mmCIF file of C-alpha atoms and ligand atoms in Angstrom:
data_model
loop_
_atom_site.group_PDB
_atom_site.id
_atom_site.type_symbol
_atom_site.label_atom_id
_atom_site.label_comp_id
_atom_site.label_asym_id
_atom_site.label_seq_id
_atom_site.Cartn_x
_atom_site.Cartn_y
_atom_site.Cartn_z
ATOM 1 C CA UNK F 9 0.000 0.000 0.000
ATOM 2 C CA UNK F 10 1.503 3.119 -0.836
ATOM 3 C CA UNK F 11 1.043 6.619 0.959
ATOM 4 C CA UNK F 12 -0.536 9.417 -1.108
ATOM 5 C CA UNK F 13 2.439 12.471 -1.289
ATOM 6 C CA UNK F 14 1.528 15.042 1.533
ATOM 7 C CA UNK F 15 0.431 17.976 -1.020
ATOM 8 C CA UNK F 16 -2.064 15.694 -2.315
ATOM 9 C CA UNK F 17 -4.019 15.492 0.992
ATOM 10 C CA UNK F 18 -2.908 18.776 2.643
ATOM 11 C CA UNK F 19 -6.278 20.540 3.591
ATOM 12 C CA UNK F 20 -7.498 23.604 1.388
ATOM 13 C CA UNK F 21 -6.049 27.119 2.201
ATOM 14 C CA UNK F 22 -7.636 28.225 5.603
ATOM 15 C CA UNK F 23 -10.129 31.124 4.835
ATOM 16 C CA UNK F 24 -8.260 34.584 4.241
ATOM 17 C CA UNK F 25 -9.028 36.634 7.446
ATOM 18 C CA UNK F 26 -9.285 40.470 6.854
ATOM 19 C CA UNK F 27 -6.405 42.175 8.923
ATOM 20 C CA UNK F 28 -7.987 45.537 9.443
ATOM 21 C CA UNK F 29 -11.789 45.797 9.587
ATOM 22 C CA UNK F 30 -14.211 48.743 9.688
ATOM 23 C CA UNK F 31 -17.810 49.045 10.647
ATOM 24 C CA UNK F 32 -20.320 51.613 10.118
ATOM 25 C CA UNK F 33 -22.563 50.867 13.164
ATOM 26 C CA UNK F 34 -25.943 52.080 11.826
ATOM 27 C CA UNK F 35 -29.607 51.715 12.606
ATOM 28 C CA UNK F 36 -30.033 52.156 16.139
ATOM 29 C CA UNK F 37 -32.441 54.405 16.051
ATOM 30 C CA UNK F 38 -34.559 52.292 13.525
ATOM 31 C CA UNK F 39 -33.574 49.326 16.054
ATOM 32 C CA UNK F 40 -35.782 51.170 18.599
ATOM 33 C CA UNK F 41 -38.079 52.856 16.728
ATOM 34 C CA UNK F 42 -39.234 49.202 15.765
ATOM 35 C CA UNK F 43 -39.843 48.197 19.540
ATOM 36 C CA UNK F 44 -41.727 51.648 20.023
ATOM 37 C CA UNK F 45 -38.315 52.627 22.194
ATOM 38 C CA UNK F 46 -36.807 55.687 22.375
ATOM 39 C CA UNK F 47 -33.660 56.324 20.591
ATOM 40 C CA UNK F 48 -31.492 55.901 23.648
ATOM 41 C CA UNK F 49 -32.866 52.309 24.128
ATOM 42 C CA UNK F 50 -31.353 51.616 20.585
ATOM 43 C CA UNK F 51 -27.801 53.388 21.690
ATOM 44 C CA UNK F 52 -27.459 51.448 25.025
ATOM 45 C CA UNK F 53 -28.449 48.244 22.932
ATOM 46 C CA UNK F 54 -25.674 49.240 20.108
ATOM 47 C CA UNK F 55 -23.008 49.478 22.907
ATOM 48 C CA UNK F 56 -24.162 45.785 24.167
ATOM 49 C CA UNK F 57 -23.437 44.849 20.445
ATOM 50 C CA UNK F 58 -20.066 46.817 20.490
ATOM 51 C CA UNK F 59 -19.229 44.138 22.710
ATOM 52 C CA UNK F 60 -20.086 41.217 21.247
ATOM 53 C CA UNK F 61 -18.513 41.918 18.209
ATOM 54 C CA UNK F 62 -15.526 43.054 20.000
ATOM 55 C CA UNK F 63 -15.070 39.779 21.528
ATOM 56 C CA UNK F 64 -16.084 38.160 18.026
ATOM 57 C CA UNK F 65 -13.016 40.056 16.311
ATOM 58 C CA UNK F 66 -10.358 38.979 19.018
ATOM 59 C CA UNK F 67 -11.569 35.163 17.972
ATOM 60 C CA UNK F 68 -11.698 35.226 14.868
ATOM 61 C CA UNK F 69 -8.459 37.133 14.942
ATOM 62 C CA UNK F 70 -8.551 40.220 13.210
ATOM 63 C CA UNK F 71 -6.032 42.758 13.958
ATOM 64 C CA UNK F 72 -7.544 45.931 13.912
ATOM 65 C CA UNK F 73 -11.370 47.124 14.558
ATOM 66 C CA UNK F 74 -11.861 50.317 13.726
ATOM 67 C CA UNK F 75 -15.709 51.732 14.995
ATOM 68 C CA UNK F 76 -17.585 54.251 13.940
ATOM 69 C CA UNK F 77 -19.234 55.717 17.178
ATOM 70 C CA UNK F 78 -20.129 59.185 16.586
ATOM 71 C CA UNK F 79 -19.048 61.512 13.108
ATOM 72 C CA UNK F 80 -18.265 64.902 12.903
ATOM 73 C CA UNK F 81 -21.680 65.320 10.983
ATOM 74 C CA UNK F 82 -23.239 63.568 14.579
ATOM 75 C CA UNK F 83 -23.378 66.961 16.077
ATOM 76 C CA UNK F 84 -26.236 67.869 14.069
ATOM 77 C CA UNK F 85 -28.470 65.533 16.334
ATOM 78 C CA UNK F 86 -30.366 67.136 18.702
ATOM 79 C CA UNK F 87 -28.500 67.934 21.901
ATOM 80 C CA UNK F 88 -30.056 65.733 24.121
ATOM 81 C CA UNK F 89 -29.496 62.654 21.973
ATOM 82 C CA UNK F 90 -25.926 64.414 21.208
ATOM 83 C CA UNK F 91 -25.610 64.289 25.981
ATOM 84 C CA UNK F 92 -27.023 60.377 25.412
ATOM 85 C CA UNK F 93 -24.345 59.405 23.278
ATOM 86 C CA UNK F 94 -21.074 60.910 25.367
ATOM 87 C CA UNK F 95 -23.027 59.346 28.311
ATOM 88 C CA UNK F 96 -23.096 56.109 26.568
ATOM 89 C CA UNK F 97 -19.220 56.074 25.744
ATOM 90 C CA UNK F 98 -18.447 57.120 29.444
ATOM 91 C CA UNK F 99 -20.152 53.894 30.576
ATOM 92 C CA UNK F 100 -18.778 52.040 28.096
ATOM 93 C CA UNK F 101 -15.255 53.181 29.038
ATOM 94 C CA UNK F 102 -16.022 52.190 32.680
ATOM 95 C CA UNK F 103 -17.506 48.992 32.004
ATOM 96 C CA UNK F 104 -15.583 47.279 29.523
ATOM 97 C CA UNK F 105 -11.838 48.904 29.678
ATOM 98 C CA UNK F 106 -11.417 46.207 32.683
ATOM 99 C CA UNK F 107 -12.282 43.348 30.127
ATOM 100 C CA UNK F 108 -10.134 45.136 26.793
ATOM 101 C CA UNK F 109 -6.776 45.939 29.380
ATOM 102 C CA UNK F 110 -7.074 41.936 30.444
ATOM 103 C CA UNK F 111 -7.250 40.825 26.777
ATOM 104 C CA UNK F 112 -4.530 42.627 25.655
ATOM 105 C CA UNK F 113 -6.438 45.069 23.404
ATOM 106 C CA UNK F 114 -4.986 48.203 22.308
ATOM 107 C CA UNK F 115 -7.009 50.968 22.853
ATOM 108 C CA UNK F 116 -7.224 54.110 20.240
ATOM 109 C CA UNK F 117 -9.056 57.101 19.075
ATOM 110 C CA UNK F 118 -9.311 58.808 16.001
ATOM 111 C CA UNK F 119 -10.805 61.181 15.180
ATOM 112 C CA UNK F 120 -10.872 65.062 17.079
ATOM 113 C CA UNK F 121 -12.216 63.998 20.306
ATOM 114 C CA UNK F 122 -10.605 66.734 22.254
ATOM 115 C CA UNK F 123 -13.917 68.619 21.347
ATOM 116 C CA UNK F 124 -15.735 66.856 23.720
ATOM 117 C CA UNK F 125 -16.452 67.708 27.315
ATOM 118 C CA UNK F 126 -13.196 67.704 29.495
ATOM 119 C CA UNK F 127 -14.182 65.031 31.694
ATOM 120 C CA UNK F 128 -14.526 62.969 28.682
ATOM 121 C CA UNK F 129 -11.257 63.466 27.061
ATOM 122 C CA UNK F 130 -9.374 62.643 30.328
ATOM 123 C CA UNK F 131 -11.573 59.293 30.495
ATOM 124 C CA UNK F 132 -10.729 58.495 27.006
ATOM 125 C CA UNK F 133 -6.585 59.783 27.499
ATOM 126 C CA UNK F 134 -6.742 57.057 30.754
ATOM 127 C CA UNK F 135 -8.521 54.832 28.374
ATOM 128 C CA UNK F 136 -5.780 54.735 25.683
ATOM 129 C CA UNK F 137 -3.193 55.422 28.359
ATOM 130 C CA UNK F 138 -3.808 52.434 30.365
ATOM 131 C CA UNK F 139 -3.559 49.678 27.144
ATOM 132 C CA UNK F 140 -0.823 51.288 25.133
ATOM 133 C CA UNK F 141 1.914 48.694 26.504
ATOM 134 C CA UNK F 142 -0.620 45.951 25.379
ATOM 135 C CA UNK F 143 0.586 43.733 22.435
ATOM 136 C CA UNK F 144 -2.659 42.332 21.022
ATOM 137 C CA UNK F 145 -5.314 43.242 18.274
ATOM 138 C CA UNK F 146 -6.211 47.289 17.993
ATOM 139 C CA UNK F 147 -9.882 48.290 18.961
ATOM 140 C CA UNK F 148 -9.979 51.802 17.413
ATOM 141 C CA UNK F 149 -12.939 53.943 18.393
ATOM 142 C CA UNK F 150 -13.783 56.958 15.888
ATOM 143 C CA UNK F 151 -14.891 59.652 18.195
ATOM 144 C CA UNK F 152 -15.725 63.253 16.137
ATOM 145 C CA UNK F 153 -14.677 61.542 13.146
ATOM 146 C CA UNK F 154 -14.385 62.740 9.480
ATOM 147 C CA UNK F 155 -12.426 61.465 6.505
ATOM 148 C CA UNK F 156 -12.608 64.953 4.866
ATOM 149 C CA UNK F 157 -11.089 66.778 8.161
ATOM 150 C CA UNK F 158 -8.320 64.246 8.223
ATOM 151 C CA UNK F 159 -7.592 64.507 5.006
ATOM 152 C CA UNK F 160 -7.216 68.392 5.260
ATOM 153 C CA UNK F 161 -5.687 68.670 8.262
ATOM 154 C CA UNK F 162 -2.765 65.591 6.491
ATOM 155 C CA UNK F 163 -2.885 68.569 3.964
ATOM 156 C CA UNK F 164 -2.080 71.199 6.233
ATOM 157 C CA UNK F 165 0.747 69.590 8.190
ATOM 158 C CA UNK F 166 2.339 68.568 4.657
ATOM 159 C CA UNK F 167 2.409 71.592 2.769
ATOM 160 C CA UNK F 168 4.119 73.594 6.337
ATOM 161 C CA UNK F 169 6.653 70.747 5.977
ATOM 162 C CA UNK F 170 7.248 69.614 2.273
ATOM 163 C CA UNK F 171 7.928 70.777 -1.270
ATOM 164 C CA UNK F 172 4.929 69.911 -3.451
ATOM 165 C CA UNK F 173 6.974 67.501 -5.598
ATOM 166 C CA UNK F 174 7.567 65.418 -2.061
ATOM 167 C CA UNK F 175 3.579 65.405 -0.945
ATOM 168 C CA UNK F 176 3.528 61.743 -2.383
ATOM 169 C CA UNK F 177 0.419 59.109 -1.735
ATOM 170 C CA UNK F 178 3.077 57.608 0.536
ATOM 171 C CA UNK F 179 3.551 60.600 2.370
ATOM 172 C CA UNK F 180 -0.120 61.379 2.951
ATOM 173 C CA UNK F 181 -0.801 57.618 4.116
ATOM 174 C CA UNK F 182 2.197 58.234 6.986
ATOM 175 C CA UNK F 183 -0.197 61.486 8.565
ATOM 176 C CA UNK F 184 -3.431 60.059 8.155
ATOM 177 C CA UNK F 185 -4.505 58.702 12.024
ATOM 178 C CA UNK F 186 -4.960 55.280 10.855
ATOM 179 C CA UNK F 187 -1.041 55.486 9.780
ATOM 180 C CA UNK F 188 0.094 52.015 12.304
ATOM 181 C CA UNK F 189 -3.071 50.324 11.914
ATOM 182 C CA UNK F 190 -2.945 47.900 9.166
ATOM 183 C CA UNK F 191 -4.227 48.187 5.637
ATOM 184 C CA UNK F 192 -8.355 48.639 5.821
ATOM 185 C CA UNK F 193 -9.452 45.162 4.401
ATOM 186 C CA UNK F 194 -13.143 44.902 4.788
ATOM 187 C CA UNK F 195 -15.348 47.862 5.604
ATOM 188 C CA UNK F 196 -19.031 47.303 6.811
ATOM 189 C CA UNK F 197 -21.971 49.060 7.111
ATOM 190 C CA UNK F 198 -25.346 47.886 8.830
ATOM 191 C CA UNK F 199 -28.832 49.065 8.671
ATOM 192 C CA UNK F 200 -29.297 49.303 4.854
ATOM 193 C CA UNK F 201 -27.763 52.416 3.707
ATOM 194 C CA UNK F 202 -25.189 52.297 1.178
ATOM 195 C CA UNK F 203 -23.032 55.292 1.968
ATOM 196 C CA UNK F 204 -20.085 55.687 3.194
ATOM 197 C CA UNK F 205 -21.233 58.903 5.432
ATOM 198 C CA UNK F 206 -17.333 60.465 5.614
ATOM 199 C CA UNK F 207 -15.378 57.105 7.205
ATOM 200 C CA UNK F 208 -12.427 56.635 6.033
ATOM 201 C CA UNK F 209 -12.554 57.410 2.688
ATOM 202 C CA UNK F 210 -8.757 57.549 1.693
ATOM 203 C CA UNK F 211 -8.413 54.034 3.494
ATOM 204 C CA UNK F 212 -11.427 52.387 1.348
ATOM 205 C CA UNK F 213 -9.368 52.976 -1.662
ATOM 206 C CA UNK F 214 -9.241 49.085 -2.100
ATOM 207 C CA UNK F 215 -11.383 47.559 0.764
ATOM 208 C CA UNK F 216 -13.883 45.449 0.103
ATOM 209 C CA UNK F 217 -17.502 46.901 1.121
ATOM 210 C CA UNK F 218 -19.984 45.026 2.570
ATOM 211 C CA UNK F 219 -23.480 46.545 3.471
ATOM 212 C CA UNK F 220 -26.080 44.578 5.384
ATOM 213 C CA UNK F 221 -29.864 45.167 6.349
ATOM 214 C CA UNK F 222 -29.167 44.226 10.164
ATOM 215 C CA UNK F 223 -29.654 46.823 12.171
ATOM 216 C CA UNK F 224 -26.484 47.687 14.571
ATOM 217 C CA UNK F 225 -27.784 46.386 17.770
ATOM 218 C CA UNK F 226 -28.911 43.358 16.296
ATOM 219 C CA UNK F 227 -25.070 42.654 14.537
ATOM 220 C CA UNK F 228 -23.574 40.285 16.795
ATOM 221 C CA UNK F 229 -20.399 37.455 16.702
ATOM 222 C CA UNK F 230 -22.380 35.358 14.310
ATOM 223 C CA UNK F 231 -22.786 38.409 11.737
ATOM 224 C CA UNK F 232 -19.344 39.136 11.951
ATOM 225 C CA UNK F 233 -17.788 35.871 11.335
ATOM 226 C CA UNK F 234 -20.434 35.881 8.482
ATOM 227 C CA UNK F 235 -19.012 38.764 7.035
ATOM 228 C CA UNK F 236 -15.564 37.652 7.392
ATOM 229 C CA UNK F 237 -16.685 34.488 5.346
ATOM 230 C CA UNK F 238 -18.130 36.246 2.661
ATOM 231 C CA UNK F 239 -14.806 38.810 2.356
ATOM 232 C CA UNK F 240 -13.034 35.509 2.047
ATOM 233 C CA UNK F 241 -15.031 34.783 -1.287
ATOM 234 C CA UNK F 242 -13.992 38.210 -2.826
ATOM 235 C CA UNK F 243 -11.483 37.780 -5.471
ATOM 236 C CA UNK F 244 -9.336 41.312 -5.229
ATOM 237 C CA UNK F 245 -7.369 42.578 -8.221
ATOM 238 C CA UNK F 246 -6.630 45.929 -7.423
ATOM 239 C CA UNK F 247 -6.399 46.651 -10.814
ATOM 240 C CA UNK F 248 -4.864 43.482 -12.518
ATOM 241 C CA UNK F 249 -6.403 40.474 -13.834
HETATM 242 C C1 IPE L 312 -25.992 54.797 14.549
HETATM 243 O O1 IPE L 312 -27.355 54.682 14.663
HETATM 244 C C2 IPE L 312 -25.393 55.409 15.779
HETATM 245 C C3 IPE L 312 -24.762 56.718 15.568
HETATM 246 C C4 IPE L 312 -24.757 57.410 14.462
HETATM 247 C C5 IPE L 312 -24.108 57.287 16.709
HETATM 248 P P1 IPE L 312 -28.318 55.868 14.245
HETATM 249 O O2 IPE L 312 -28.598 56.710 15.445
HETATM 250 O O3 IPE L 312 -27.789 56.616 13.087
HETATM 251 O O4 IPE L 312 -29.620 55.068 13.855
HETATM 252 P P2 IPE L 312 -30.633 55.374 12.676
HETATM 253 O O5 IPE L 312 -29.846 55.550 11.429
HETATM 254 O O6 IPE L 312 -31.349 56.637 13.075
HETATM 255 O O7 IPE L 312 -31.541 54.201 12.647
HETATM 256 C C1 IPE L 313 -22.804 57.260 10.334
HETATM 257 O O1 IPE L 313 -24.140 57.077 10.639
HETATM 258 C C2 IPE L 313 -22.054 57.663 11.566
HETATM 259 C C3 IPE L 313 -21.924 56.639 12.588
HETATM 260 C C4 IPE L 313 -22.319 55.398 12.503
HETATM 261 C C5 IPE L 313 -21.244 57.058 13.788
HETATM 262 P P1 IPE L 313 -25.209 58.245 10.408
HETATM 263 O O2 IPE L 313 -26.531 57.677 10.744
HETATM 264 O O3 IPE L 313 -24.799 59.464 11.144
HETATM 265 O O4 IPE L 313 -25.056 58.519 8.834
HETATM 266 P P2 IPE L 313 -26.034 59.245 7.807
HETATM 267 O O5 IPE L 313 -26.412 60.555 8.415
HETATM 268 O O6 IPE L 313 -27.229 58.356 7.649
HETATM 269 O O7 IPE L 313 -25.231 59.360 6.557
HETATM 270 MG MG1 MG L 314 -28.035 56.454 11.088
#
């Protein structure tokens, strides 16, 4: 009896896992609006879901989460629901930095959240502070986000530095915020909507998009590793054959 040669029964190529991922959490208010809720019910249930798929990332192993919590275009919301929202990020600082610290998580911001109230910024600075020696996957939280701001303020910082000839793609890539996060791979959006709402638009150059009709509180572990399957059936060319 003779053995087969290894390649012949080596197992298929595991599934390609997306380094970097992105998600556009969207639809809480729908979310609560649908359970005759008020808006805040369909925040505090988004945060829950933050969690989950937190925990969902750091299994599946993905490297880098990047979260959309609240845009620069976000302060158009009523005040009130504007108060909700900071209050929602202060508990979820208090409640789950314990868990993120233990698990090795890296903790970032981007985006200009030195706009919000001072209490808040020192939370978040302690926040980041406190898992910056941490070695594991990145869980970046965009807080007063928006691509077009980054993208001019890269601008500004360039031309007070450089000659025009040396403002190179490569050179606007090393100010962007996302600059030691890894390439954006897979960029999601939930609720329906097929926009991209100012996230990360010089990073999307090549992800792959993915838009689902779950509404953000109701995205969990399950939804994510679905995701991550179908990214694994994209074919990407970025530009060749
Ligand atoms: C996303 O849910 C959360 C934030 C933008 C902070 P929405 O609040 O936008 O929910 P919808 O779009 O009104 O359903
Ligand atoms: C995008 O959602 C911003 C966040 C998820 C934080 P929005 O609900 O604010 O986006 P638009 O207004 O529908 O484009
Ligand atoms: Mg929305």
């Amino acid at each position: 009896m003779s053995t087969a040669p290894l390649s012949a029964v080596a197992s298929p190529a595991p599934p390609a896992i997306p380094r970097h991922v992105a998600i556009i959490m969207d639809g809480n208010g729908r979310w609560a609006k649908a359970r005759h809720l008020p808006r805040f019910a369909g925040h505090k249930a988004g945060v829950d879901a933050v969690r989950h798929v937190t925990r969902a990332a750091r299994a599946l192993g993905i490297e880098a989460l990047t979260l959309y919590a609240f845009s620069s275009e976000n302060w158009r919301r009523p005040e009130e629901e504007v108060n909700d929202l900071m209050g929602l990020l202060r508990l979820f600082i208090r409640r789950d930095l314990d868990e993120l610290a233990r698990e090795n998580v890296r903790l970032r911001v981007i985006g200009d959240y030195r706009r919000f109230a001072p209490d808040l910024v020192e939370l978040v600075d302690a926040a980041i502070a406190r898992t910056a020696a941490n070695t594991g996957p990145i869980l970046a939280i965009a807080l007063n986000y928006g691509a077009q701001a980054e993208l001019a303020a890269a601008a500004r910082r360039l031309a007070a530095r450089l000659a025009p000839e040396d403002i190179t793609e490569a050179a606007i890539e090393a100010e962007l915020e996302t600059r030691d996060l890894p390439p954006l791979d897979l960029m999601i959006r939930t609720s329906g909507e097929h926009r991209l709402s100012n996230f990360l638009l010089w990073q999307a150059a090549y992800a792959e998009l993915l838009f689902v009709d779950t509404l953000w509180p109701d995205f969990d572990g399950e939804a994510l590793a679905d995701a991550v399957a179908a990214f694994g059936r994209r074919q990407r060319r970025y530009g060749g054959l």
